[in-house]
Amino acid sequence: MRTSNRLSSAALLLAVCLGLSALESFLLPVFSIALPGVKLGISNVVILFCIGRRKTRLALLLAVSRALLCAMLFGSPVTLLLSLSGGLVSLLAMHLSRPLLTRGFSFLSVSVAGSVAFQLGQGAASIFLYSTAVLYYLPALLFCAVLTGAILGIVENCLFARVNRLIPTEE
Amino acid sequence: MNATKKDVFFCIITLLLAGCFCIGIYFAPHAAASTLVVFHDSVEIAMYDLRVDREVDVSVDGDFLHLVIKNGTVSVSASDCAGQDCVHAAPISKAGQSILCAPQRILLRLVADGAPDAVVK
């Protein structure tokens, strides 16, 4: 694929990521009734799509860019650190669980693995920044991570084949 | 691509593991909380006795947070942080529980140790 095509594809995916993150910021109070900071993580659908196409470096670029831009637009330096720590651990987990797609599993399992890893990474950053008191919420956050990961995985299962046809593959 | 039985099995196993964590944490014996400790950037800045109902304004480096201590329960009723996670957090009442305001770097933590009625630094 030509460099310009690669660049425009990456820019398009980043724009979709940011748009979904903005949408999620409006929905946050609905999910936070039970637990503070619980998010659906809708924008991870784009990251999952890149993982599915074996484009882990592109997924890394999107994850870092999303965290930087969202912190500038909606958050703070602290939220940047928490978002980066969770995002990078989540990306690693999804990259390592990608082979499951060829062994009878679907995006549901990859997404659940990524969601759980995200909470663990963010929890580790919270302990570093604050204290172990935040661990009190970790079990419930892990439970919600499995649910939100499953929802995103089901969405990705429906979308992947359709969207994959729209974006040209590298020759 | 559709979800398979293996996916369901994977989710169930993960849920069971998370559920075991939840049971362990939530049903472990907790000492009754007696004191609220307020931290900013990991530095203790105030302590309040939970036996005295009160409303407190915490103001640090231009950040504002309004606490309500009532019937041994602590909650945040107002804050000028961007995310408002602390305001939406459920009230806390047991030792070890905490409310975190990440943008303002303020942590509210309940402890079981005895303390003076109020200490503000």
PDB file of N, CA and C in Angstrom, chain A residues 28-29 32-33 36-37 74 76 78 82 101 103-109 112-113 116 129-131 133-134 136-137 139-140 142-143 146 150 157, chain B residues 1-4 6-7 10-11 14-15 18 21-22 25-26 30 42 82-83 85 88-90 92 94 96-98 100-103 105 107 109:
ATOM      1  N   LEU A  28     -20.737   8.632  30.017  1.00  0.00           N
ATOM      2  CA  LEU A  28     -20.042   8.196  31.231  1.00  0.00           C
ATOM      3  C   LEU A  28     -20.914   8.226  32.470  1.00  0.00           C
ATOM      4  N   PRO A  29     -21.706   9.305  32.742  1.00  0.00           N
ATOM      5  CA  PRO A  29     -22.496   9.331  33.983  1.00  0.00           C
ATOM      6  C   PRO A  29     -23.474   8.163  34.104  1.00  0.00           C
ATOM      7  N   SER A  32     -21.464   5.234  35.359  1.00  0.00           N
ATOM      8  CA  SER A  32     -20.745   5.477  36.600  1.00  0.00           C
ATOM      9  C   SER A  32     -21.642   5.447  37.824  1.00  0.00           C
ATOM     10  N   ILE A  33     -22.941   5.149  37.619  1.00  0.00           N
ATOM     11  CA  ILE A  33     -23.856   5.125  38.751  1.00  0.00           C
ATOM     12  C   ILE A  33     -23.399   4.064  39.760  1.00  0.00           C
ATOM     13  N   PRO A  36     -17.483   4.338  39.992  1.00  0.00           N
ATOM     14  CA  PRO A  36     -16.893   5.512  39.329  1.00  0.00           C
ATOM     15  C   PRO A  36     -15.906   5.099  38.255  1.00  0.00           C
ATOM     16  N   GLY A  37     -15.899   5.830  37.175  1.00  0.00           N
ATOM     17  CA  GLY A  37     -14.917   5.608  36.129  1.00  0.00           C
ATOM     18  C   GLY A  37     -15.181   4.409  35.237  1.00  0.00           C
ATOM     19  N   PHE A  74     -10.346  16.213  27.005  1.00  0.00           N
ATOM     20  CA  PHE A  74     -11.344  15.916  28.028  1.00  0.00           C
ATOM     21  C   PHE A  74     -10.768  15.691  29.421  1.00  0.00           C
ATOM     22  N   SER A  76      -6.744  15.281  31.928  1.00  0.00           N
ATOM     23  CA  SER A  76      -5.637  15.968  32.570  1.00  0.00           C
ATOM     24  C   SER A  76      -4.393  15.091  32.466  1.00  0.00           C
ATOM     25  N   VAL A  78      -2.935  13.471  34.735  1.00  0.00           N
ATOM     26  CA  VAL A  78      -3.130  12.241  35.518  1.00  0.00           C
ATOM     27  C   VAL A  78      -3.945  11.236  34.709  1.00  0.00           C
ATOM     28  N   LEU A  82      -2.963   7.342  33.500  1.00  0.00           N
ATOM     29  CA  LEU A  82      -3.830   6.188  33.752  1.00  0.00           C
ATOM     30  C   LEU A  82      -4.294   5.551  32.435  1.00  0.00           C
ATOM     31  N   LEU A 101      -7.851 -16.303  17.612  1.00  0.00           N
ATOM     32  CA  LEU A 101      -8.810 -16.162  16.515  1.00  0.00           C
ATOM     33  C   LEU A 101      -8.710 -17.310  15.509  1.00  0.00           C
ATOM     34  N   ARG A 103      -7.970 -20.380  16.464  1.00  0.00           N
ATOM     35  CA  ARG A 103      -8.117 -21.624  17.212  1.00  0.00           C
ATOM     36  C   ARG A 103      -9.515 -21.798  17.776  1.00  0.00           C
ATOM     37  N   GLY A 104     -10.507 -21.290  17.058  1.00  0.00           N
ATOM     38  CA  GLY A 104     -11.882 -21.532  17.471  1.00  0.00           C
ATOM     39  C   GLY A 104     -12.482 -20.460  18.360  1.00  0.00           C
ATOM     40  N   PHE A 105     -11.718 -19.410  18.692  1.00  0.00           N
ATOM     41  CA  PHE A 105     -12.257 -18.305  19.474  1.00  0.00           C
ATOM     42  C   PHE A 105     -12.589 -17.152  18.532  1.00  0.00           C
ATOM     43  N   SER A 106     -13.370 -16.206  19.042  1.00  0.00           N
ATOM     44  CA  SER A 106     -13.711 -15.033  18.232  1.00  0.00           C
ATOM     45  C   SER A 106     -13.177 -13.776  18.920  1.00  0.00           C
ATOM     46  N   PHE A 107     -13.540 -12.607  18.396  1.00  0.00           N
ATOM     47  CA  PHE A 107     -13.087 -11.341  18.979  1.00  0.00           C
ATOM     48  C   PHE A 107     -13.588 -11.161  20.407  1.00  0.00           C
ATOM     49  N   LEU A 108     -14.607 -11.902  20.794  1.00  0.00           N
ATOM     50  CA  LEU A 108     -15.158 -11.781  22.141  1.00  0.00           C
ATOM     51  C   LEU A 108     -14.085 -12.084  23.182  1.00  0.00           C
ATOM     52  N   SER A 109     -13.353 -13.186  22.977  1.00  0.00           N
ATOM     53  CA  SER A 109     -12.308 -13.562  23.941  1.00  0.00           C
ATOM     54  C   SER A 109     -11.155 -12.566  23.923  1.00  0.00           C
ATOM     55  N   VAL A 112     -12.322  -9.443  25.760  1.00  0.00           N
ATOM     56  CA  VAL A 112     -12.383  -9.649  27.216  1.00  0.00           C
ATOM     57  C   VAL A 112     -10.977  -9.628  27.807  1.00  0.00           C
ATOM     58  N   ALA A 113     -10.037 -10.296  27.140  1.00  0.00           N
ATOM     59  CA  ALA A 113      -8.654 -10.291  27.619  1.00  0.00           C
ATOM     60  C   ALA A 113      -8.108  -8.863  27.667  1.00  0.00           C
ATOM     61  N   VAL A 116      -9.849  -6.795  30.644  1.00  0.00           N
ATOM     62  CA  VAL A 116      -9.342  -7.161  31.962  1.00  0.00           C
ATOM     63  C   VAL A 116      -7.923  -6.632  32.146  1.00  0.00           C
ATOM     64  N   LEU A 129       0.464   5.939  41.809  1.00  0.00           N
ATOM     65  CA  LEU A 129       0.162   7.362  41.992  1.00  0.00           C
ATOM     66  C   LEU A 129      -0.386   7.664  43.390  1.00  0.00           C
ATOM     67  N   TYR A 130      -1.218   6.748  43.896  1.00  0.00           N
ATOM     68  CA  TYR A 130      -1.900   7.041  45.139  1.00  0.00           C
ATOM     69  C   TYR A 130      -1.519   6.044  46.222  1.00  0.00           C
ATOM     70  N   SER A 131      -2.360   5.038  46.453  1.00  0.00           N
ATOM     71  CA  SER A 131      -2.056   4.041  47.475  1.00  0.00           C
ATOM     72  C   SER A 131      -2.790   2.763  47.124  1.00  0.00           C
ATOM     73  N   ALA A 133      -5.172   1.592  48.553  1.00  0.00           N
ATOM     74  CA  ALA A 133      -6.595   1.698  48.904  1.00  0.00           C
ATOM     75  C   ALA A 133      -7.489   1.555  47.667  1.00  0.00           C
ATOM     76  N   VAL A 134      -6.971   1.942  46.490  1.00  0.00           N
ATOM     77  CA  VAL A 134      -7.791   1.865  45.274  1.00  0.00           C
ATOM     78  C   VAL A 134      -8.042   0.421  44.844  1.00  0.00           C
ATOM     79  N   TYR A 136      -9.461  -1.695  46.434  1.00  0.00           N
ATOM     80  CA  TYR A 136     -10.768  -2.110  46.921  1.00  0.00           C
ATOM     81  C   TYR A 136     -11.768  -2.205  45.788  1.00  0.00           C
ATOM     82  N   TYR A 137     -11.634  -1.330  44.780  1.00  0.00           N
ATOM     83  CA  TYR A 137     -12.584  -1.329  43.671  1.00  0.00           C
ATOM     84  C   TYR A 137     -12.187  -2.294  42.550  1.00  0.00           C
ATOM     85  N   PRO A 139     -11.736  -5.651  42.122  1.00  0.00           N
ATOM     86  CA  PRO A 139     -12.552  -6.820  41.766  1.00  0.00           C
ATOM     87  C   PRO A 139     -13.824  -6.454  41.017  1.00  0.00           C
ATOM     88  N   ALA A 140     -14.533  -5.432  41.476  1.00  0.00           N
ATOM     89  CA  ALA A 140     -15.761  -5.032  40.796  1.00  0.00           C
ATOM     90  C   ALA A 140     -15.454  -4.474  39.400  1.00  0.00           C
ATOM     91  N   LEU A 142     -12.999  -5.444  37.516  1.00  0.00           N
ATOM     92  CA  LEU A 142     -12.700  -6.598  36.673  1.00  0.00           C
ATOM     93  C   LEU A 142     -13.983  -7.257  36.184  1.00  0.00           C
ATOM     94  N   PHE A 143     -14.975  -7.333  37.078  1.00  0.00           N
ATOM     95  CA  PHE A 143     -16.263  -7.906  36.714  1.00  0.00           C
ATOM     96  C   PHE A 143     -16.902  -7.096  35.586  1.00  0.00           C
ATOM     97  N   VAL A 146     -15.183  -7.635  32.183  1.00  0.00           N
ATOM     98  CA  VAL A 146     -15.585  -8.828  31.437  1.00  0.00           C
ATOM     99  C   VAL A 146     -16.876  -8.531  30.653  1.00  0.00           C
ATOM    100  N   ALA A 150     -17.053  -8.245  26.611  1.00  0.00           N
ATOM    101  CA  ALA A 150     -17.906  -9.158  25.850  1.00  0.00           C
ATOM    102  C   ALA A 150     -18.790  -8.378  24.876  1.00  0.00           C
ATOM    103  N   ASN A 157     -17.266  -8.707  16.256  1.00  0.00           N
ATOM    104  CA  ASN A 157     -17.604  -9.881  15.455  1.00  0.00           C
ATOM    105  C   ASN A 157     -18.527  -9.506  14.307  1.00  0.00           C
TER     106      ASN A 157
ATOM    107  N   MET B   1     -18.148 -13.436  11.571  1.00  0.00           N
ATOM    108  CA  MET B   1     -17.587 -14.205  12.692  1.00  0.00           C
ATOM    109  C   MET B   1     -18.568 -14.181  13.860  1.00  0.00           C
ATOM    110  N   ASN B   2     -18.834 -15.317  14.435  1.00  0.00           N
ATOM    111  CA  ASN B   2     -19.770 -15.389  15.552  1.00  0.00           C
ATOM    112  C   ASN B   2     -19.066 -15.874  16.815  1.00  0.00           C
ATOM    113  N   ALA B   3     -19.674 -15.557  17.952  1.00  0.00           N
ATOM    114  CA  ALA B   3     -19.147 -16.066  19.221  1.00  0.00           C
ATOM    115  C   ALA B   3     -19.295 -17.591  19.247  1.00  0.00           C
ATOM    116  N   THR B   4     -18.328 -18.261  19.825  1.00  0.00           N
ATOM    117  CA  THR B   4     -18.338 -19.721  19.864  1.00  0.00           C
ATOM    118  C   THR B   4     -18.454 -20.197  21.306  1.00  0.00           C
ATOM    119  N   LYS B   6     -16.260 -21.800  22.874  1.00  0.00           N
ATOM    120  CA  LYS B   6     -14.975 -21.539  23.531  1.00  0.00           C
ATOM    121  C   LYS B   6     -14.957 -20.127  24.111  1.00  0.00           C
ATOM    122  N   ASP B   7     -15.560 -19.147  23.402  1.00  0.00           N
ATOM    123  CA  ASP B   7     -15.638 -17.774  23.908  1.00  0.00           C
ATOM    124  C   ASP B   7     -16.448 -17.737  25.197  1.00  0.00           C
ATOM    125  N   PHE B  10     -14.442 -19.117  27.970  1.00  0.00           N
ATOM    126  CA  PHE B  10     -13.412 -18.153  28.358  1.00  0.00           C
ATOM    127  C   PHE B  10     -13.988 -17.070  29.251  1.00  0.00           C
ATOM    128  N   CYS B  11     -15.162 -16.549  28.872  1.00  0.00           N
ATOM    129  CA  CYS B  11     -15.801 -15.481  29.662  1.00  0.00           C
ATOM    130  C   CYS B  11     -16.241 -16.010  31.026  1.00  0.00           C
ATOM    131  N   THR B  14     -13.242 -16.301  33.275  1.00  0.00           N
ATOM    132  CA  THR B  14     -12.775 -14.981  33.709  1.00  0.00           C
ATOM    133  C   THR B  14     -13.725 -14.383  34.734  1.00  0.00           C
ATOM    134  N   LEU B  15     -15.045 -14.542  34.503  1.00  0.00           N
ATOM    135  CA  LEU B  15     -16.040 -14.034  35.453  1.00  0.00           C
ATOM    136  C   LEU B  15     -15.910 -14.728  36.801  1.00  0.00           C
ATOM    137  N   ALA B  18     -12.955 -13.264  38.602  1.00  0.00           N
ATOM    138  CA  ALA B  18     -13.282 -11.923  39.117  1.00  0.00           C
ATOM    139  C   ALA B  18     -14.274 -12.026  40.270  1.00  0.00           C
ATOM    140  N   PHE B  21     -12.557 -12.848  43.484  1.00  0.00           N
ATOM    141  CA  PHE B  21     -11.935 -11.645  44.037  1.00  0.00           C
ATOM    142  C   PHE B  21     -12.970 -10.794  44.762  1.00  0.00           C
ATOM    143  N   CYS B  22     -14.134 -10.619  44.111  1.00  0.00           N
ATOM    144  CA  CYS B  22     -15.200  -9.779  44.691  1.00  0.00           C
ATOM    145  C   CYS B  22     -15.641 -10.350  46.038  1.00  0.00           C
ATOM    146  N   ILE B  25     -13.021  -9.776  48.743  1.00  0.00           N
ATOM    147  CA  ILE B  25     -12.860  -8.401  49.203  1.00  0.00           C
ATOM    148  C   ILE B  25     -14.103  -7.924  49.943  1.00  0.00           C
ATOM    149  N   TYR B  26     -15.286  -8.158  49.345  1.00  0.00           N
ATOM    150  CA  TYR B  26     -16.484  -7.566  49.906  1.00  0.00           C
ATOM    151  C   TYR B  26     -16.969  -8.261  51.170  1.00  0.00           C
ATOM    152  N   HIS B  30     -14.471  -6.378  57.851  1.00  0.00           N
ATOM    153  CA  HIS B  30     -13.913  -5.023  57.833  1.00  0.00           C
ATOM    154  C   HIS B  30     -14.127  -4.390  59.193  1.00  0.00           C
ATOM    155  N   SER B  42      -0.546  12.187  47.790  1.00  0.00           N
ATOM    156  CA  SER B  42      -0.046  11.224  48.768  1.00  0.00           C
ATOM    157  C   SER B  42       0.380  11.860  50.087  1.00  0.00           C
ATOM    158  N   ALA B  82     -12.837  17.816  36.249  1.00  0.00           N
ATOM    159  CA  ALA B  82     -13.404  17.623  34.912  1.00  0.00           C
ATOM    160  C   ALA B  82     -14.284  16.380  34.825  1.00  0.00           C
ATOM    161  N   GLY B  83     -13.853  15.273  35.414  1.00  0.00           N
ATOM    162  CA  GLY B  83     -14.570  14.011  35.224  1.00  0.00           C
ATOM    163  C   GLY B  83     -15.771  13.803  36.120  1.00  0.00           C
ATOM    164  N   ASP B  85     -15.983  11.973  38.615  1.00  0.00           N
ATOM    165  CA  ASP B  85     -16.064  10.589  39.096  1.00  0.00           C
ATOM    166  C   ASP B  85     -16.276  10.551  40.603  1.00  0.00           C
ATOM    167  N   HIS B  88     -19.891  11.125  41.506  1.00  0.00           N
ATOM    168  CA  HIS B  88     -20.749   9.992  41.158  1.00  0.00           C
ATOM    169  C   HIS B  88     -20.422   8.733  41.952  1.00  0.00           C
ATOM    170  N   ALA B  89     -19.304   8.733  42.689  1.00  0.00           N
ATOM    171  CA  ALA B  89     -18.933   7.551  43.463  1.00  0.00           C
ATOM    172  C   ALA B  89     -19.942   7.304  44.587  1.00  0.00           C
ATOM    173  N   ALA B  90     -20.141   6.008  44.898  1.00  0.00           N
ATOM    174  CA  ALA B  90     -21.071   5.658  45.982  1.00  0.00           C
ATOM    175  C   ALA B  90     -20.476   6.080  47.322  1.00  0.00           C
ATOM    176  N   ILE B  92     -19.029   5.981  51.066  1.00  0.00           N
ATOM    177  CA  ILE B  92     -18.199   4.961  51.706  1.00  0.00           C
ATOM    178  C   ILE B  92     -18.418   5.003  53.207  1.00  0.00           C
ATOM    179  N   LYS B  94     -16.919   1.906  55.298  1.00  0.00           N
ATOM    180  CA  LYS B  94     -16.125   0.870  55.930  1.00  0.00           C
ATOM    181  C   LYS B  94     -14.643   1.209  55.863  1.00  0.00           C
ATOM    182  N   GLY B  96     -10.916   1.085  55.000  1.00  0.00           N
ATOM    183  CA  GLY B  96     -10.261   0.607  53.788  1.00  0.00           C
ATOM    184  C   GLY B  96     -10.893   1.138  52.509  1.00  0.00           C
ATOM    185  N   GLN B  97     -12.169   1.563  52.577  1.00  0.00           N
ATOM    186  CA  GLN B  97     -12.815   2.108  51.389  1.00  0.00           C
ATOM    187  C   GLN B  97     -12.255   3.494  51.107  1.00  0.00           C
ATOM    188  N   SER B  98     -12.351   3.894  49.832  1.00  0.00           N
ATOM    189  CA  SER B  98     -11.806   5.205  49.467  1.00  0.00           C
ATOM    190  C   SER B  98     -12.582   5.794  48.297  1.00  0.00           C
ATOM    191  N   LEU B 100     -11.609   8.451  45.140  1.00  0.00           N
ATOM    192  CA  LEU B 100     -10.452   9.068  44.497  1.00  0.00           C
ATOM    193  C   LEU B 100     -10.900  10.127  43.496  1.00  0.00           C
ATOM    194  N   CYS B 101     -10.310  11.311  43.590  1.00  0.00           N
ATOM    195  CA  CYS B 101     -10.518  12.337  42.575  1.00  0.00           C
ATOM    196  C   CYS B 101      -9.197  12.471  41.820  1.00  0.00           C
ATOM    197  N   ALA B 102      -9.104  11.769  40.674  1.00  0.00           N
ATOM    198  CA  ALA B 102      -7.834  11.701  39.947  1.00  0.00           C
ATOM    199  C   ALA B 102      -7.363  13.061  39.415  1.00  0.00           C
ATOM    200  N   PRO B 103      -8.239  13.855  38.800  1.00  0.00           N
ATOM    201  CA  PRO B 103      -7.740  15.134  38.255  1.00  0.00           C
ATOM    202  C   PRO B 103      -7.168  16.056  39.338  1.00  0.00           C
ATOM    203  N   ARG B 105      -6.017  14.894  42.244  1.00  0.00           N
ATOM    204  CA  ARG B 105      -5.054  14.103  43.022  1.00  0.00           C
ATOM    205  C   ARG B 105      -5.418  14.088  44.502  1.00  0.00           C
ATOM    206  N   LEU B 107      -7.337  11.947  47.543  1.00  0.00           N
ATOM    207  CA  LEU B 107      -7.820  10.627  47.948  1.00  0.00           C
ATOM    208  C   LEU B 107      -8.476  10.743  49.310  1.00  0.00           C
ATOM    209  N   ARG B 109      -9.889   8.499  52.314  1.00  0.00           N
ATOM    210  CA  ARG B 109      -9.742   7.108  52.764  1.00  0.00           C
ATOM    211  C   ARG B 109     -10.256   6.974  54.183  1.00  0.00           C
TER     212      ARG B 109
END
